[in-house]
Amino acid sequence: MTHGAAVRSGVRRAVQLFAASVTLVVAVRSLAFYYGYPAEALYDGELAAQDEYARGMDRWIDEELTSRDFATGSDRFDGEWLFATRMMAVLGYGQTAIEHPELRPEHARLIDDAIDALISNEGRRFDREAWGSDALDDLGTRRSHVAYLGYLALALAMARTVNPPTRHAALEARVVDHLARRLEASETGLLETYPGEVYPIDNTSFLGALGLHDRATGEDHSALLERSCAGLAGRYRDPHSGLLYQAVDVDDGAPIDVPRGSGTALGAYFLSFADPALSRSLYESMRESLLSVTSGFGTTREYPRGHGGLGDIDSGPVLFGQGVSATGFTLALARVHGDRETFVATYATAAFFGGSVGGNYALGGPVGDGLLFALVTALPAETWR
Amino acid sequence: MKRALFGLVVLAMLLGLDRAFASLAVETNAAGALLSPGGAVRLEAFAVAAAFLLTRLTFALSFCAFAAVLAGSAVRWAWPSPTATDR
């Protein structure tokens, strides 16, 4: 082979390699585009796209689910997941009814049905077994039951926002009054999830409920809300990352777990109902330390750099530092705070690994479907201002 | 050309399998099998969930590899080997 031929052969090989590499990048991006494509309609709040998720959720509301339909390996977690499935479905039905008033009559009915299941004996069991007493019987006592009542309050307040004369309005008023009194009396500014256990994320569910409650009823808890949100921002955010601590000490509120993506993301979503500015600030902290987009696929870290872990029931599996729950919860924040790019990229990841089929997810199950329904239909923060 | 067609057929089959396993996973509520931190996971649920995930990852990897190889082959076809020309 002549010298010129050898050079031409080398250049040809280099061009071949370059073309293959560029095509590989384009192919990965094409996959991200393909799986993220439905996100555009969801982000824009198109009725057909949101309705597909609502109808996918109907299946789990109509079915007689029990905690035996979950397999976490823990009776408490099975009960929590059953509860979360219906509670998040209520948020999804509520948000879509607010965005599309024509859905309101049907979704108000579905919301009431879901709440009937939430307050059933089976729905309350996981909390009753942890506390040794029933949450609804304890209304007005010193026991806060935030694991159950905080999230129930949010579902009830959403029901009342969508349909003020809901048959659950009286219960909503009792639950909100109970938790508001407990919060007023709390020295740490937080309420117990289970005896001896305090999680800021669970408290944000009640703060979100309080925001919705005041909008729906015209009552004024703004002083309590302002104080609680200021306390949350001042005492329970890591000063370096700006993320919420996952767990704090029951006596003095000192952090006993590291700041985490899953708790911060879900908390910021719930806070968007009550304090959009704090919600945005938490999302900005997440953007700085947790969010990344690689070749069109968006993911969210569970732990900020410098911290680590394998994940738990809250985070779901943590793979290469990226959290399944944190990534999913980011969808809601991206839509709430007008971040289309992150919404589409994160949706591509959720759709790819979750396997979206109509309004359901192959790897979602009841709780995954409920969560994603609420998260992809989360309302822009302006709705609550 | 024959290899490209074969690749396309394999990709189409993988995509079909992917859809089938995804629908089956939804129908059989196989989700908990991979997401649960431990405990009483049904074997058939785990098999369906794992099959779906494996098929999807295989499809994605095959699609990317197929596109890259196709691009390389296109360059080879458009720019024949200089050694072949010399001879």
Tab-separated table of C-alpha atoms in Angstrom:
chain	number	residue	atom	x	y	z
A	1	MET	CA	0.000	0.000	0.000
A	2	THR	CA	1.380	3.444	-0.927
A	3	HIS	CA	1.783	6.170	1.692
A	4	GLY	CA	-1.110	8.153	0.149
A	5	ALA	CA	-3.386	5.111	0.229
A	6	ALA	CA	-2.509	4.438	3.867
A	7	VAL	CA	-3.381	8.040	4.799
A	8	ARG	CA	-6.661	7.836	2.893
A	9	SER	CA	-7.494	4.568	4.619
A	10	GLY	CA	-6.815	6.131	8.045
A	11	VAL	CA	-8.951	9.168	7.267
A	12	ARG	CA	-11.704	6.919	5.973
A	13	ARG	CA	-11.681	4.920	9.203
A	14	ALA	CA	-11.751	8.103	11.259
A	15	VAL	CA	-14.720	9.411	9.278
A	16	GLN	CA	-16.476	6.065	9.737
A	17	LEU	CA	-15.917	6.203	13.481
A	18	PHE	CA	-17.016	9.838	13.636
A	19	ALA	CA	-20.224	9.104	11.680
A	20	ALA	CA	-21.000	6.119	13.927
A	21	SER	CA	-20.403	8.182	17.096
A	22	VAL	CA	-22.535	11.096	15.950
A	23	THR	CA	-25.302	8.699	14.930
A	24	LEU	CA	-25.094	6.970	18.316
A	25	VAL	CA	-25.647	10.293	20.096
A	26	VAL	CA	-28.494	11.140	17.715
A	27	ALA	CA	-30.041	7.697	18.311
A	28	VAL	CA	-30.021	8.134	22.109
A	29	ARG	CA	-31.514	11.600	21.713
A	30	SER	CA	-34.148	10.174	19.352
A	31	LEU	CA	-35.147	7.677	22.035
A	32	ALA	CA	-35.433	10.516	24.568
A	33	PHE	CA	-37.536	12.478	22.070
A	34	TYR	CA	-39.762	9.455	21.379
A	35	TYR	CA	-40.402	8.655	25.045
A	36	GLY	CA	-40.669	12.325	26.029
A	37	TYR	CA	-42.982	13.325	23.196
A	38	PRO	CA	-46.297	12.941	25.133
A	39	ALA	CA	-44.911	15.278	27.806
A	40	GLU	CA	-45.459	18.356	25.641
A	41	ALA	CA	-49.245	17.887	25.667
A	42	LEU	CA	-49.225	17.136	29.396
A	43	TYR	CA	-47.128	20.205	30.144
A	44	ASP	CA	-49.552	22.319	28.114
A	45	GLY	CA	-52.418	20.827	30.118
A	46	GLU	CA	-54.231	19.369	27.110
A	47	LEU	CA	-57.475	17.685	28.101
A	48	ALA	CA	-56.948	14.468	26.113
A	49	ALA	CA	-53.489	13.886	27.586
A	50	GLN	CA	-54.598	14.462	31.171
A	51	ASP	CA	-57.815	12.508	30.684
A	52	GLU	CA	-55.813	9.447	29.617
A	53	TYR	CA	-54.121	9.430	33.035
A	54	ALA	CA	-57.425	9.978	34.836
A	55	ARG	CA	-59.061	7.059	33.033
A	56	GLY	CA	-56.010	4.900	33.732
A	57	MET	CA	-56.465	5.699	37.413
A	58	ASP	CA	-60.183	4.852	37.392
A	59	ARG	CA	-59.219	1.192	37.284
A	60	TRP	CA	-57.517	1.362	40.711
A	61	ILE	CA	-60.345	3.396	42.243
A	62	ASP	CA	-63.031	1.024	40.964
A	63	GLU	CA	-61.080	-2.079	42.003
A	64	GLU	CA	-61.342	-3.303	45.597
A	65	LEU	CA	-57.667	-2.815	46.398
A	66	THR	CA	-56.337	-3.975	49.742
A	67	SER	CA	-52.903	-3.731	51.332
A	68	ARG	CA	-52.329	-7.320	50.118
A	69	ASP	CA	-52.093	-5.912	46.570
A	70	PHE	CA	-48.733	-4.441	47.580
A	71	ALA	CA	-45.610	-6.398	48.400
A	72	THR	CA	-43.180	-4.161	50.233
A	73	GLY	CA	-42.452	-6.817	52.836
A	74	SER	CA	-43.861	-4.624	55.619
A	75	ASP	CA	-47.517	-4.406	56.704
A	76	ARG	CA	-47.092	-0.732	57.545
A	77	PHE	CA	-45.582	0.131	54.176
A	78	ASP	CA	-48.225	-1.903	52.347
A	79	GLY	CA	-50.870	0.148	54.170
A	80	GLU	CA	-49.034	3.387	53.392
A	81	TRP	CA	-48.835	2.503	49.693
A	82	LEU	CA	-52.527	1.646	49.545
A	83	PHE	CA	-53.276	4.967	51.224
A	84	ALA	CA	-50.875	6.888	48.947
A	85	THR	CA	-52.474	5.369	45.824
A	86	ARG	CA	-55.873	6.866	46.642
A	87	MET	CA	-54.587	10.055	48.202
A	88	MET	CA	-52.511	10.950	45.139
A	89	ALA	CA	-55.417	9.948	42.898
A	90	VAL	CA	-57.523	12.552	44.712
A	91	LEU	CA	-54.899	15.199	43.948
A	92	GLY	CA	-54.810	14.121	40.296
A	93	TYR	CA	-58.588	14.147	39.923
A	94	GLY	CA	-58.734	17.499	41.704
A	95	GLN	CA	-56.033	19.176	39.659
A	96	THR	CA	-57.488	18.010	36.362
A	97	ALA	CA	-60.975	19.123	37.433
A	98	ILE	CA	-59.638	22.587	38.284
A	99	GLU	CA	-57.797	22.826	34.947
A	100	HIS	CA	-60.755	21.442	32.959
A	101	PRO	CA	-64.044	22.388	34.668
A	102	GLU	CA	-65.975	20.036	32.364
A	103	LEU	CA	-64.395	17.136	34.302
A	104	ARG	CA	-65.560	18.518	37.639
A	105	PRO	CA	-68.821	16.565	38.171
A	106	GLU	CA	-67.286	13.175	37.318
A	107	HIS	CA	-64.040	13.820	39.180
A	108	ALA	CA	-65.852	15.159	42.260
A	109	ARG	CA	-67.656	11.795	42.426
A	110	LEU	CA	-64.412	9.841	42.003
A	111	ILE	CA	-62.738	11.997	44.673
A	112	ASP	CA	-65.515	11.269	47.154
A	113	ASP	CA	-65.288	7.527	46.373
A	114	ALA	CA	-61.529	7.566	46.907
A	115	ILE	CA	-61.928	9.425	50.203
A	116	ASP	CA	-64.511	6.864	51.351
A	117	ALA	CA	-61.766	4.260	50.941
A	118	LEU	CA	-59.163	6.472	52.637
A	119	ILE	CA	-61.292	6.807	55.772
A	120	SER	CA	-62.392	3.164	55.800
A	121	ASN	CA	-61.248	0.819	58.535
A	122	GLU	CA	-58.725	-0.770	56.127
A	123	GLY	CA	-57.483	2.665	55.019
A	124	ARG	CA	-56.752	3.706	58.622
A	125	ARG	CA	-55.190	0.433	59.742
A	126	PHE	CA	-51.484	1.163	59.119
A	127	ASP	CA	-51.647	4.323	61.231
A	128	ARG	CA	-53.778	2.714	63.957
A	129	GLU	CA	-51.279	-0.131	64.348
A	130	ALA	CA	-48.382	2.319	64.669
A	131	TRP	CA	-50.081	4.610	67.182
A	132	GLY	CA	-52.127	2.015	69.043
A	133	SER	CA	-55.187	4.223	68.643
A	134	ASP	CA	-57.373	5.345	65.759
A	135	ALA	CA	-56.635	8.684	64.065
A	136	LEU	CA	-60.273	9.715	63.698
A	137	ASP	CA	-61.037	8.807	67.317
A	138	ASP	CA	-58.041	10.895	68.371
A	139	LEU	CA	-59.221	14.132	66.749
A	140	GLY	CA	-59.053	16.762	69.485
A	141	THR	CA	-56.472	14.849	71.550
A	142	ARG	CA	-52.693	15.487	71.726
A	143	ARG	CA	-51.885	12.744	69.199
A	144	SER	CA	-51.167	14.247	65.782
A	145	HIS	CA	-51.129	11.154	63.480
A	146	VAL	CA	-49.547	13.167	60.660
A	147	ALA	CA	-48.715	10.010	58.654
A	148	TYR	CA	-52.428	9.597	58.151
A	149	LEU	CA	-54.135	12.879	59.018
A	150	GLY	CA	-51.649	15.191	57.256
A	151	TYR	CA	-52.157	13.494	53.911
A	152	LEU	CA	-55.860	12.909	54.525
A	153	ALA	CA	-56.242	16.635	55.217
A	154	LEU	CA	-54.671	17.396	51.843
A	155	ALA	CA	-57.034	15.013	50.046
A	156	LEU	CA	-60.042	16.396	51.925
A	157	ALA	CA	-59.046	20.014	51.267
A	158	MET	CA	-58.665	19.207	47.556
A	159	ALA	CA	-62.141	17.643	47.604
A	160	ARG	CA	-63.533	20.785	49.173
A	161	THR	CA	-61.701	23.004	46.674
A	162	VAL	CA	-63.185	21.096	43.737
A	163	ASN	CA	-66.629	20.595	45.230
A	164	PRO	CA	-67.354	22.817	48.286
A	165	PRO	CA	-70.497	20.924	49.407
A	166	THR	CA	-68.699	17.543	49.344
A	167	ARG	CA	-70.059	15.014	51.838
A	168	HIS	CA	-66.624	15.075	53.473
A	169	ALA	CA	-66.636	18.822	54.235
A	170	ALA	CA	-67.395	18.394	57.948
A	171	LEU	CA	-64.616	15.821	58.373
A	172	GLU	CA	-62.230	18.145	56.528
A	173	ALA	CA	-62.994	20.947	58.977
A	174	ARG	CA	-62.414	18.645	61.980
A	175	VAL	CA	-59.113	17.258	60.693
A	176	VAL	CA	-57.756	20.699	59.765
A	177	ASP	CA	-58.810	22.141	63.121
A	178	HIS	CA	-57.147	19.251	64.999
A	179	LEU	CA	-53.824	19.549	63.157
A	180	ALA	CA	-53.827	23.372	63.267
A	181	ARG	CA	-54.207	23.247	67.053
A	182	ARG	CA	-51.432	20.665	67.365
A	183	LEU	CA	-49.156	22.740	65.138
A	184	GLU	CA	-49.845	25.905	67.173
A	185	ALA	CA	-48.819	24.006	70.301
A	186	SER	CA	-45.715	22.348	68.811
A	187	GLU	CA	-42.362	23.565	70.164
A	188	THR	CA	-40.434	22.308	67.142
A	189	GLY	CA	-42.966	23.628	64.634
A	190	LEU	CA	-43.488	20.050	63.415
A	191	LEU	CA	-45.881	17.209	64.235
A	192	GLU	CA	-45.203	13.544	64.836
A	193	THR	CA	-45.743	11.122	61.954
A	194	TYR	CA	-45.680	8.107	64.281
A	195	PRO	CA	-44.860	8.092	67.993
A	196	GLY	CA	-41.279	9.348	68.353
A	197	GLU	CA	-40.850	9.926	64.597
A	198	VAL	CA	-40.855	13.350	62.927
A	199	TYR	CA	-40.447	13.936	59.183
A	200	PRO	CA	-40.615	17.440	57.665
A	201	ILE	CA	-42.016	16.003	54.411
A	202	ASP	CA	-45.122	14.659	56.174
A	203	ASN	CA	-45.709	18.051	57.764
A	204	THR	CA	-45.640	19.751	54.368
A	205	SER	CA	-48.719	17.712	53.392
A	206	PHE	CA	-50.671	19.442	56.156
A	207	LEU	CA	-49.266	22.885	55.273
A	208	GLY	CA	-50.447	22.325	51.699
A	209	ALA	CA	-53.834	21.269	53.055
A	210	LEU	CA	-54.030	24.433	55.137
A	211	GLY	CA	-53.397	26.548	52.049
A	212	LEU	CA	-56.161	24.786	50.115
A	213	HIS	CA	-58.499	24.882	53.115
A	214	ASP	CA	-58.205	28.660	53.464
A	215	ARG	CA	-58.870	29.130	49.741
A	216	ALA	CA	-61.922	26.868	49.841
A	217	THR	CA	-63.475	28.187	53.052
A	218	GLY	CA	-62.267	31.784	53.337
A	219	GLU	CA	-60.814	31.060	56.787
A	220	ASP	CA	-57.514	32.677	57.657
A	221	HIS	CA	-54.602	30.571	58.924
A	222	SER	CA	-52.037	32.825	57.265
A	223	ALA	CA	-50.171	33.601	60.494
A	224	LEU	CA	-49.757	29.898	61.334
A	225	LEU	CA	-48.800	29.109	57.749
A	226	GLU	CA	-46.263	31.914	57.606
A	227	ARG	CA	-44.692	30.873	60.907
A	228	SER	CA	-44.581	27.195	59.969
A	229	CYS	CA	-43.112	27.799	56.511
A	230	ALA	CA	-40.517	30.193	57.950
A	231	GLY	CA	-39.614	27.538	60.524
A	232	LEU	CA	-39.327	24.915	57.830
A	233	ALA	CA	-37.081	27.139	55.732
A	234	GLY	CA	-34.975	28.271	58.680
A	235	ARG	CA	-34.561	25.137	60.792
A	236	TYR	CA	-35.132	22.153	58.574
A	237	ARG	CA	-33.200	23.010	55.406
A	238	ASP	CA	-29.583	21.992	55.066
A	239	PRO	CA	-27.601	25.281	54.902
A	240	HIS	CA	-25.265	23.913	52.203
A	241	SER	CA	-27.656	22.280	49.748
A	242	GLY	CA	-30.905	24.069	50.691
A	243	LEU	CA	-32.672	20.682	50.756
A	244	LEU	CA	-35.020	19.499	53.504
A	245	TYR	CA	-33.738	17.075	56.114
A	246	GLN	CA	-35.570	13.788	55.795
A	247	ALA	CA	-36.003	13.144	59.530
A	248	VAL	CA	-35.500	15.200	62.676
A	249	ASP	CA	-35.407	14.533	66.405
A	250	VAL	CA	-38.786	14.509	68.104
A	251	ASP	CA	-37.592	16.526	71.104
A	252	ASP	CA	-35.411	19.313	69.728
A	253	GLY	CA	-35.868	19.103	65.941
A	254	ALA	CA	-32.164	18.372	65.319
A	255	PRO	CA	-31.566	16.546	62.004
A	256	ILE	CA	-31.156	12.780	62.345
A	257	ASP	CA	-31.017	12.044	58.614
A	258	VAL	CA	-29.288	13.770	55.722
A	259	PRO	CA	-30.994	16.184	53.307
A	260	ARG	CA	-32.703	14.128	50.600
A	261	GLY	CA	-34.125	14.609	47.130
A	262	SER	CA	-37.322	12.573	47.575
A	263	GLY	CA	-38.477	14.415	50.699
A	264	THR	CA	-37.546	17.827	49.342
A	265	ALA	CA	-39.245	17.266	45.988
A	266	LEU	CA	-42.523	15.916	47.360
A	267	GLY	CA	-42.514	18.546	50.112
A	268	ALA	CA	-41.959	21.331	47.595
A	269	TYR	CA	-44.907	20.008	45.549
A	270	PHE	CA	-47.224	20.020	48.583
A	271	LEU	CA	-45.985	23.472	49.613
A	272	SER	CA	-46.936	24.843	46.184
A	273	PHE	CA	-50.562	24.773	47.429
A	274	ALA	CA	-49.705	27.058	50.347
A	275	ASP	CA	-46.427	28.890	49.835
A	276	PRO	CA	-45.373	28.943	46.163
A	277	ALA	CA	-42.318	31.084	46.962
A	278	LEU	CA	-40.884	28.519	49.401
A	279	SER	CA	-41.756	25.751	46.954
A	280	ARG	CA	-39.818	27.549	44.204
A	281	SER	CA	-36.863	28.150	46.490
A	282	LEU	CA	-36.672	24.427	47.304
A	283	TYR	CA	-36.929	23.588	43.596
A	284	GLU	CA	-34.075	25.995	42.833
A	285	SER	CA	-31.964	24.213	45.459
A	286	MET	CA	-32.781	20.908	43.793
A	287	ARG	CA	-31.856	22.282	40.384
A	288	GLU	CA	-28.485	23.343	41.730
A	289	SER	CA	-27.527	20.142	43.506
A	290	LEU	CA	-29.663	17.253	42.247
A	291	LEU	CA	-31.040	17.645	38.721
A	292	SER	CA	-29.255	16.588	35.562
A	293	VAL	CA	-30.160	15.918	31.944
A	294	THR	CA	-28.078	13.406	29.967
A	295	SER	CA	-28.757	12.983	26.245
A	296	GLY	CA	-32.338	14.143	26.708
A	297	PHE	CA	-33.120	11.971	29.770
A	298	GLY	CA	-33.647	13.857	33.034
A	299	THR	CA	-32.837	12.374	36.439
A	300	THR	CA	-32.708	13.613	40.022
A	301	ARG	CA	-30.191	12.548	42.653
A	302	GLU	CA	-31.506	11.266	45.978
A	303	TYR	CA	-28.552	12.592	47.939
A	304	PRO	CA	-26.564	15.780	47.316
A	305	ARG	CA	-22.871	15.283	46.546
A	306	GLY	CA	-20.955	14.404	49.682
A	307	HIS	CA	-23.795	12.228	50.981
A	308	GLY	CA	-24.826	8.779	49.829
A	309	GLY	CA	-26.974	5.745	50.460
A	310	LEU	CA	-28.687	2.812	48.832
A	311	GLY	CA	-32.193	4.193	49.222
A	312	ASP	CA	-35.179	3.129	51.256
A	313	ILE	CA	-38.968	2.959	51.090
A	314	ASP	CA	-39.145	6.753	50.498
A	315	SER	CA	-36.526	7.016	47.786
A	316	GLY	CA	-37.212	3.763	45.955
A	317	PRO	CA	-34.155	2.206	44.280
A	318	VAL	CA	-31.144	4.534	43.967
A	319	LEU	CA	-29.093	3.728	40.867
A	320	PHE	CA	-25.793	5.521	40.280
A	321	GLY	CA	-26.961	8.134	42.811
A	322	GLN	CA	-30.206	8.845	40.931
A	323	GLY	CA	-33.413	8.287	42.901
A	324	VAL	CA	-36.539	6.773	41.354
A	325	SER	CA	-38.916	8.709	43.631
A	326	ALA	CA	-36.970	11.976	43.461
A	327	THR	CA	-36.939	11.784	39.658
A	328	GLY	CA	-40.698	11.185	39.531
A	329	PHE	CA	-41.500	13.958	42.019
A	330	THR	CA	-39.454	16.385	39.923
A	331	LEU	CA	-42.149	16.154	37.235
A	332	ALA	CA	-44.607	17.993	39.469
A	333	LEU	CA	-42.146	20.741	40.390
A	334	ALA	CA	-41.090	21.286	36.791
A	335	ARG	CA	-44.708	21.903	35.779
A	336	VAL	CA	-45.528	23.918	38.918
A	337	HIS	CA	-42.575	26.248	38.330
A	338	GLY	CA	-42.701	26.530	34.529
A	339	ASP	CA	-39.648	24.423	33.637
A	340	ARG	CA	-40.712	22.756	30.376
A	341	GLU	CA	-37.271	21.412	29.487
A	342	THR	CA	-36.893	19.543	32.780
A	343	PHE	CA	-40.481	18.283	32.599
A	344	VAL	CA	-40.008	16.773	29.131
A	345	ALA	CA	-36.591	15.266	29.938
A	346	THR	CA	-37.798	13.797	33.246
A	347	TYR	CA	-40.941	12.455	31.603
A	348	ALA	CA	-38.772	10.710	28.990
A	349	THR	CA	-36.950	8.897	31.796
A	350	ALA	CA	-40.179	7.994	33.605
A	351	ALA	CA	-41.812	6.747	30.407
A	352	PHE	CA	-38.735	4.768	29.341
A	353	PHE	CA	-38.109	2.957	32.629
A	354	GLY	CA	-41.722	2.961	33.828
A	355	GLY	CA	-43.186	1.734	30.553
A	356	SER	CA	-46.208	3.949	29.984
A	357	VAL	CA	-49.200	2.149	28.473
A	358	GLY	CA	-52.077	4.550	28.057
A	359	GLY	CA	-52.650	6.048	31.498
A	360	ASN	CA	-50.892	3.222	33.339
A	361	TYR	CA	-47.258	2.264	33.883
A	362	ALA	CA	-45.867	-1.234	33.432
A	363	LEU	CA	-43.603	-0.771	36.436
A	364	GLY	CA	-45.905	1.632	38.270
A	365	GLY	CA	-48.658	-0.471	39.766
A	366	PRO	CA	-51.412	1.253	41.727
A	367	VAL	CA	-49.122	3.510	43.739
A	368	GLY	CA	-46.940	4.418	40.750
A	369	ASP	CA	-49.990	5.206	38.624
A	370	GLY	CA	-51.493	7.309	41.424
A	371	LEU	CA	-48.283	9.237	41.965
A	372	LEU	CA	-47.666	9.889	38.280
A	373	PHE	CA	-51.270	10.968	37.718
A	374	ALA	CA	-50.910	13.629	40.420
A	375	LEU	CA	-47.373	14.616	39.420
A	376	VAL	CA	-47.879	15.126	35.676
A	377	THR	CA	-51.065	17.126	36.278
A	378	ALA	CA	-49.657	19.352	39.060
A	379	LEU	CA	-50.935	22.882	38.538
A	380	PRO	CA	-48.708	25.890	37.832
A	381	ALA	CA	-47.935	27.891	40.978
A	382	GLU	CA	-49.892	30.878	39.636
A	383	THR	CA	-53.088	28.872	40.197
A	384	TRP	CA	-52.673	29.171	43.957
A	385	ARG	CA	-51.398	32.763	44.180
B	1	MET	CA	-28.704	-4.263	2.566
B	2	LYS	CA	-29.712	-7.734	3.707
B	3	ARG	CA	-28.117	-7.147	7.112
B	4	ALA	CA	-29.867	-3.790	7.456
B	5	LEU	CA	-33.213	-5.387	6.715
B	6	PHE	CA	-32.508	-8.171	9.205
B	7	GLY	CA	-31.635	-5.525	11.824
B	8	LEU	CA	-34.883	-3.666	11.173
B	9	VAL	CA	-36.888	-6.872	11.545
B	10	VAL	CA	-35.141	-7.667	14.853
B	11	LEU	CA	-35.849	-4.119	16.103
B	12	ALA	CA	-39.508	-4.382	15.105
B	13	MET	CA	-39.779	-7.711	16.918
B	14	LEU	CA	-38.150	-6.286	20.044
B	15	LEU	CA	-40.512	-3.310	19.963
B	16	GLY	CA	-43.483	-5.646	19.639
B	17	LEU	CA	-42.235	-7.773	22.553
B	18	ASP	CA	-41.650	-4.609	24.582
B	19	ARG	CA	-45.259	-3.515	24.054
B	20	ALA	CA	-46.578	-6.982	24.835
B	21	PHE	CA	-44.620	-7.265	28.103
B	22	ALA	CA	-45.595	-3.706	29.109
B	23	SER	CA	-49.296	-4.489	28.622
B	24	LEU	CA	-48.918	-7.804	30.445
B	25	ALA	CA	-47.149	-6.057	33.337
B	26	VAL	CA	-50.033	-3.584	33.636
B	27	GLU	CA	-52.655	-6.334	33.449
B	28	THR	CA	-50.959	-8.530	36.051
B	29	ASN	CA	-49.917	-5.642	38.335
B	30	ALA	CA	-46.320	-6.797	38.145
B	31	ALA	CA	-44.928	-3.425	39.207
B	32	GLY	CA	-44.293	-4.137	42.867
B	33	ALA	CA	-41.920	-6.934	41.975
B	34	LEU	CA	-39.081	-4.606	41.021
B	35	LEU	CA	-39.920	-1.536	43.119
B	36	SER	CA	-40.500	-3.233	46.458
B	37	PRO	CA	-37.615	-3.088	48.887
B	38	GLY	CA	-38.151	-6.743	49.831
B	39	GLY	CA	-40.674	-9.280	50.939
B	40	ALA	CA	-43.394	-11.372	49.394
B	41	VAL	CA	-42.855	-10.886	45.687
B	42	ARG	CA	-44.758	-13.236	43.368
B	43	LEU	CA	-42.370	-15.093	41.073
B	44	GLU	CA	-44.543	-14.660	37.975
B	45	ALA	CA	-44.853	-10.915	38.655
B	46	PHE	CA	-41.092	-10.642	38.964
B	47	ALA	CA	-40.639	-12.581	35.720
B	48	VAL	CA	-43.004	-10.301	33.790
B	49	ALA	CA	-41.468	-7.112	35.220
B	50	ALA	CA	-37.923	-8.325	34.568
B	51	ALA	CA	-38.841	-9.462	31.032
B	52	PHE	CA	-40.301	-6.045	30.257
B	53	LEU	CA	-37.268	-4.182	31.566
B	54	LEU	CA	-34.830	-6.521	29.836
B	55	THR	CA	-36.676	-6.247	26.515
B	56	ARG	CA	-36.833	-2.471	26.722
B	57	LEU	CA	-33.138	-2.129	27.513
B	58	THR	CA	-32.247	-4.603	24.755
B	59	PHE	CA	-34.396	-2.664	22.282
B	60	ALA	CA	-32.779	0.636	23.233
B	61	LEU	CA	-29.244	-0.734	23.029
B	62	SER	CA	-29.950	-2.547	19.759
B	63	PHE	CA	-31.535	0.540	18.233
B	64	CYS	CA	-28.519	2.694	19.091
B	65	ALA	CA	-26.015	0.059	17.959
B	66	PHE	CA	-27.958	-0.559	14.730
B	67	ALA	CA	-28.022	3.176	13.919
B	68	ALA	CA	-24.293	3.555	14.601
B	69	VAL	CA	-23.323	0.511	12.531
B	70	LEU	CA	-25.601	1.657	9.717
B	71	ALA	CA	-23.934	5.088	9.682
B	72	GLY	CA	-20.487	3.471	9.587
B	73	SER	CA	-21.565	1.190	6.752
B	74	ALA	CA	-22.975	4.140	4.827
B	75	VAL	CA	-19.601	5.884	4.981
B	76	ARG	CA	-17.889	2.679	3.860
B	77	TRP	CA	-20.277	2.366	0.924
B	78	ALA	CA	-19.987	6.031	-0.083
B	79	TRP	CA	-16.204	6.021	0.268
B	80	PRO	CA	-14.781	2.712	-0.959
B	81	SER	CA	-11.492	1.444	0.486
B	82	PRO	CA	-8.447	3.140	-1.118
B	83	THR	CA	-6.569	-0.168	-1.018
B	84	ALA	CA	-9.270	-1.701	-3.184
B	85	THR	CA	-8.993	1.287	-5.581
B	86	ASP	CA	-5.201	1.044	-5.725
B	87	ARG	CA	-5.402	-2.548	-6.736
